[in-house]
Short mmCIF file of C-alpha atoms in Angstrom, two decimals:
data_model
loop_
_atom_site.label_atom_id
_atom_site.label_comp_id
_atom_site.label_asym_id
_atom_site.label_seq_id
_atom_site.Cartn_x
_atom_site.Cartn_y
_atom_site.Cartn_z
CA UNK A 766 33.84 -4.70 -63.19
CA UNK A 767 37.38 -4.60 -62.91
CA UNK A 768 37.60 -7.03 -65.96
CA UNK A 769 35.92 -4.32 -67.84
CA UNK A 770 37.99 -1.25 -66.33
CA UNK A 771 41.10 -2.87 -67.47
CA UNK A 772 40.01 -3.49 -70.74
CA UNK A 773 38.89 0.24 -71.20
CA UNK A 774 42.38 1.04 -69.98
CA UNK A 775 44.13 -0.84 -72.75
CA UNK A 776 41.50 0.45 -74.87
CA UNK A 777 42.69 3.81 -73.89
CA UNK A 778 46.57 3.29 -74.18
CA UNK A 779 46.11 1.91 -77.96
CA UNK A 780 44.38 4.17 -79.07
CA UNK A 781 46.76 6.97 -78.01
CA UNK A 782 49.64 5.36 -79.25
CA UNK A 783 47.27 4.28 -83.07
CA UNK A 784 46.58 8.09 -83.23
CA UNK A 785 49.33 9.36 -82.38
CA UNK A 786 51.26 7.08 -85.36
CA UNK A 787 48.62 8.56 -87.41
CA UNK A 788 49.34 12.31 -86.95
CA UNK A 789 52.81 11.93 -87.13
CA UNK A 790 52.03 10.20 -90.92
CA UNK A 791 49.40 11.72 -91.96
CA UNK A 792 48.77 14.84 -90.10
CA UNK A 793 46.46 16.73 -87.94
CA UNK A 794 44.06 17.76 -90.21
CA UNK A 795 43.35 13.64 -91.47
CA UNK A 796 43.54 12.15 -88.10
CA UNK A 797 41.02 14.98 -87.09
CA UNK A 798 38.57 13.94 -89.33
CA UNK A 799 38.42 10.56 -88.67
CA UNK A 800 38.17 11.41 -85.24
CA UNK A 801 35.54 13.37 -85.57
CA UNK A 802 33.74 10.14 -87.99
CA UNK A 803 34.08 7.92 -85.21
CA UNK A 804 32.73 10.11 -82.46
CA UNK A 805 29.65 10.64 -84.79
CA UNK A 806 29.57 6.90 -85.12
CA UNK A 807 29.51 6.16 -81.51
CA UNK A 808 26.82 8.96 -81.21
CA UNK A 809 24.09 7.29 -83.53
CA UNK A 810 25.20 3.70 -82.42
CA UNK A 811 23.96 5.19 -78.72
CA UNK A 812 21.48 6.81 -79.67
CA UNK A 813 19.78 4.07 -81.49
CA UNK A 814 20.24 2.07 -79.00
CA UNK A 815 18.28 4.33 -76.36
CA UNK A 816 15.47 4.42 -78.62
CA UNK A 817 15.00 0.65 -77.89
CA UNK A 818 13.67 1.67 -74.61
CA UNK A 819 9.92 2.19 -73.88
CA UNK A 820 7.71 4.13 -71.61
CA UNK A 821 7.83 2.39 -68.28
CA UNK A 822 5.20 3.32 -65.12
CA UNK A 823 7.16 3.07 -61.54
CA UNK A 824 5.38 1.23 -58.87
CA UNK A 825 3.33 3.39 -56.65
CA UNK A 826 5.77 3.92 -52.88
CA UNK A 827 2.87 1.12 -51.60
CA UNK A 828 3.58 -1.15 -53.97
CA UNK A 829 7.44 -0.89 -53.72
CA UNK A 830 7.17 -1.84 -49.79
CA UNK A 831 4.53 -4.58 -50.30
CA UNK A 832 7.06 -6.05 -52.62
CA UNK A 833 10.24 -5.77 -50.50
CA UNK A 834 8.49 -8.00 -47.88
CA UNK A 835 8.97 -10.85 -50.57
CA UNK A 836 6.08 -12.55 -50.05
CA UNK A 837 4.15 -14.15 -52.56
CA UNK A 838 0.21 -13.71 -52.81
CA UNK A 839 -2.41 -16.34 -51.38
CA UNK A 840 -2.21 -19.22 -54.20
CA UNK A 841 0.56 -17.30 -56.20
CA UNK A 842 4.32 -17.64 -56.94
CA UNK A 843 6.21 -14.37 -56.62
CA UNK A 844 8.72 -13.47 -59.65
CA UNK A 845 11.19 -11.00 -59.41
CA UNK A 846 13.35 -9.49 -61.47
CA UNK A 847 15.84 -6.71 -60.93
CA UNK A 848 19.62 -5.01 -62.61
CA UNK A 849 22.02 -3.01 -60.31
CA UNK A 850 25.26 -2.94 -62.31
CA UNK A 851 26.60 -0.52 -64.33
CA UNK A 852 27.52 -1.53 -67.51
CA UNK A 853 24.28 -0.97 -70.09
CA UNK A 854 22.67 0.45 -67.35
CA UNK A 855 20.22 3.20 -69.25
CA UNK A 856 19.04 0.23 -71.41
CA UNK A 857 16.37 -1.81 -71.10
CA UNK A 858 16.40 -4.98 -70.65
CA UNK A 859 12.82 -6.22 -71.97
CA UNK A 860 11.15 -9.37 -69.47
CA UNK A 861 8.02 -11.71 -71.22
CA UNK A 862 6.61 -14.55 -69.80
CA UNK A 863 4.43 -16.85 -71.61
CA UNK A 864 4.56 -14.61 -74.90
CA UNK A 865 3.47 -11.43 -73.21
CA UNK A 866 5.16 -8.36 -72.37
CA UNK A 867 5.79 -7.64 -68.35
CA UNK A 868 7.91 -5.16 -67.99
CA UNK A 869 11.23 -3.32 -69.35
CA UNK A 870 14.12 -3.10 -67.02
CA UNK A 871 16.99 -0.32 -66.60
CA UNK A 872 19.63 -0.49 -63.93
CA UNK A 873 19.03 0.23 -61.03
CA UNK A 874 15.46 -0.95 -60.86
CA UNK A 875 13.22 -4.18 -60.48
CA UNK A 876 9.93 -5.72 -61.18
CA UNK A 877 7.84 -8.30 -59.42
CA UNK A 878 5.03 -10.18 -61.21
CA UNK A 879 2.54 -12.51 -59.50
CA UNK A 880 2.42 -16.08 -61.11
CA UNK A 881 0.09 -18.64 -60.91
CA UNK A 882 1.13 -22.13 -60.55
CA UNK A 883 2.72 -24.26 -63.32
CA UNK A 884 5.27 -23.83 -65.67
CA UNK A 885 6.11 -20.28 -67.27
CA UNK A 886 8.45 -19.34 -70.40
CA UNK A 887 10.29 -16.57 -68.91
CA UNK A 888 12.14 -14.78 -72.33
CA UNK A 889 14.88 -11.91 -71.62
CA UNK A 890 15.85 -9.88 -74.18
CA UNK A 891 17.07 -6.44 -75.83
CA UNK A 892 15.30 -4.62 -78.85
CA UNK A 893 11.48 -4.51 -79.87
CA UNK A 894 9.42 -7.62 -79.41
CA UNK A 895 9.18 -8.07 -82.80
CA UNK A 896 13.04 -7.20 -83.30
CA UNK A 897 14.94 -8.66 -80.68
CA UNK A 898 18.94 -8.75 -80.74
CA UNK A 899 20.83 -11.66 -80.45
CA UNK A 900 22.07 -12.72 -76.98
CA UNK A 901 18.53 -13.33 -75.07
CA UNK A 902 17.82 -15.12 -72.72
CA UNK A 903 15.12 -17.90 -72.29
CA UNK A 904 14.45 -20.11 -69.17
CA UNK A 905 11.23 -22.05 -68.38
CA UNK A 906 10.29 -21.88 -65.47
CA UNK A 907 7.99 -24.55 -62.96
CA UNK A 908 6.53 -22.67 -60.05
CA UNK A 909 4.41 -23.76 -57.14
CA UNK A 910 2.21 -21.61 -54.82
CA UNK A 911 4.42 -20.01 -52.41
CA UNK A 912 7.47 -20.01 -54.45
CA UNK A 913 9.68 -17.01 -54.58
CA UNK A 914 12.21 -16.93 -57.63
CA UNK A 915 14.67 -14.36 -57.76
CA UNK A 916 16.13 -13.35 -60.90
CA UNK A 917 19.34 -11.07 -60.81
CA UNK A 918 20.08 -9.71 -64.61
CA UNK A 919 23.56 -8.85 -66.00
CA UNK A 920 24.53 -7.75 -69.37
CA UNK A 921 27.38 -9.02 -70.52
CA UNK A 922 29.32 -7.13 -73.66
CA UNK A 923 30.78 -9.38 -76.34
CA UNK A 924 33.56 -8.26 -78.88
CA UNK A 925 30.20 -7.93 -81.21
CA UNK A 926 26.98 -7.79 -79.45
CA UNK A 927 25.61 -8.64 -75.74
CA UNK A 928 24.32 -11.60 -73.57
CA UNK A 929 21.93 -11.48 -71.01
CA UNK A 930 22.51 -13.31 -67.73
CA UNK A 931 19.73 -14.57 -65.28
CA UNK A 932 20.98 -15.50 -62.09
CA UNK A 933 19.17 -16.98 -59.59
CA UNK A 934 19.15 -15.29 -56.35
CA UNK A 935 18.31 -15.82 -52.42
CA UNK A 936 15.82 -13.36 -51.77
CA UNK A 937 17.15 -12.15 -48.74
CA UNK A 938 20.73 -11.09 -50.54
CA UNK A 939 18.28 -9.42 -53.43
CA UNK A 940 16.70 -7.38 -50.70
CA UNK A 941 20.20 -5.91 -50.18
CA UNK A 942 21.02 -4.88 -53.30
CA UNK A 943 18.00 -3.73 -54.25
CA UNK A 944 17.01 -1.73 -51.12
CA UNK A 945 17.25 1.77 -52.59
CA UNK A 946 16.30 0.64 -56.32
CA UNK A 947 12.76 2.02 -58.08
CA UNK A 948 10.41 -0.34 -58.54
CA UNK A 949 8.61 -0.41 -62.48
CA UNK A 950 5.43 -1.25 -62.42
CA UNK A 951 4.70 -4.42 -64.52
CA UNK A 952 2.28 -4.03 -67.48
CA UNK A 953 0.42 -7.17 -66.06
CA UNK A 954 0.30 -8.03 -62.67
CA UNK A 955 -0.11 -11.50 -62.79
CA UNK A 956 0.19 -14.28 -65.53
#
């Protein structure tokens, strides 16, 4: 986080001093205008963005405590999934296992999806299923009844683009950080 803050700051302090050598060359009314382009750019460039993101159903309060006991059903793996930072926050991170679509991800929430045993293509990724944007993420995954597997996502901006991080997590520090997060229901329960 502070990585990022300082790099906004420097952000900040060029761009000052760019514009400002700008108006004194070319003048108020230029410099004003391509202020005003770059503002509209940002705008669309956000806004299409946010139109990536789908119609999600939160878990029902039950479910949400069921899950936070981190217990996997009889016969079943547990697989959860959650964001809590900041940066990319009101976009969602898409989660499929095995080719199927689970659940879509903004910050801060989190998922959990029952698995049977065996091994499971877990894909993480931004855009459309049939669109996706560079910088997923793809893990396979070989689960046993009983397991638990914590997955803690991070987006992580590139000078053109974003990467997805999965890091595995102890349940027991996930239950921290997640404590006052919304749970979204998955679209399938259990793969």
């Amino acid at each position: 986080m502070v990585r990022y803050l300082l790099l906004v700051g420097v952000a900040v302090i060029v761009g000052l001093v760019v514009f400002g050598a700008m108006r004194s060359l070319f003048g108020d009314s230029i410099v004003n205008l391509i202020t005003l382009v770059i503002v509209a750019v940002c705008v669309v460039i956000v806004w299409r963005n946010l139109q990536l993101n789908r119609k999600v159903t939160d878990a029902t309060p039950q479910q949400r405590t069921a899950a936070l006991t981190f217990a996997p059903d009889a016969g079943k793996a547990a697989l959860y999934v959650y964001r809590t930072q900041f940066i990319g926050k009101a976009v969602g991170v898409n989660l499929d296992i095995d080719g199927r679509q689970a659940a879509q991800i903004k910050s801060p929430r989190f998922t959990r999806v029952a698995l049977t045993p065996g091994v499971h293509k877990i894909e993480l990724y931004l855009g459309t299923p049939d669109k996706k944007k560079p910088g997923a993420n793809t893990q396979d995954l070989n689960v046993a009844a009983g397991d638990v597997i914590v997955l803690k996502l991070e987006i992580e901006p590139q000078m053109v683009g974003t990467v997805i991080k999965a890091t595995r997590v102890e349940a027991q520090k996930a239950g921290t950080e997640i404590g006052r997060a919304k749970m979204v229901a998955p679209d399938v329960a259990e793969l």
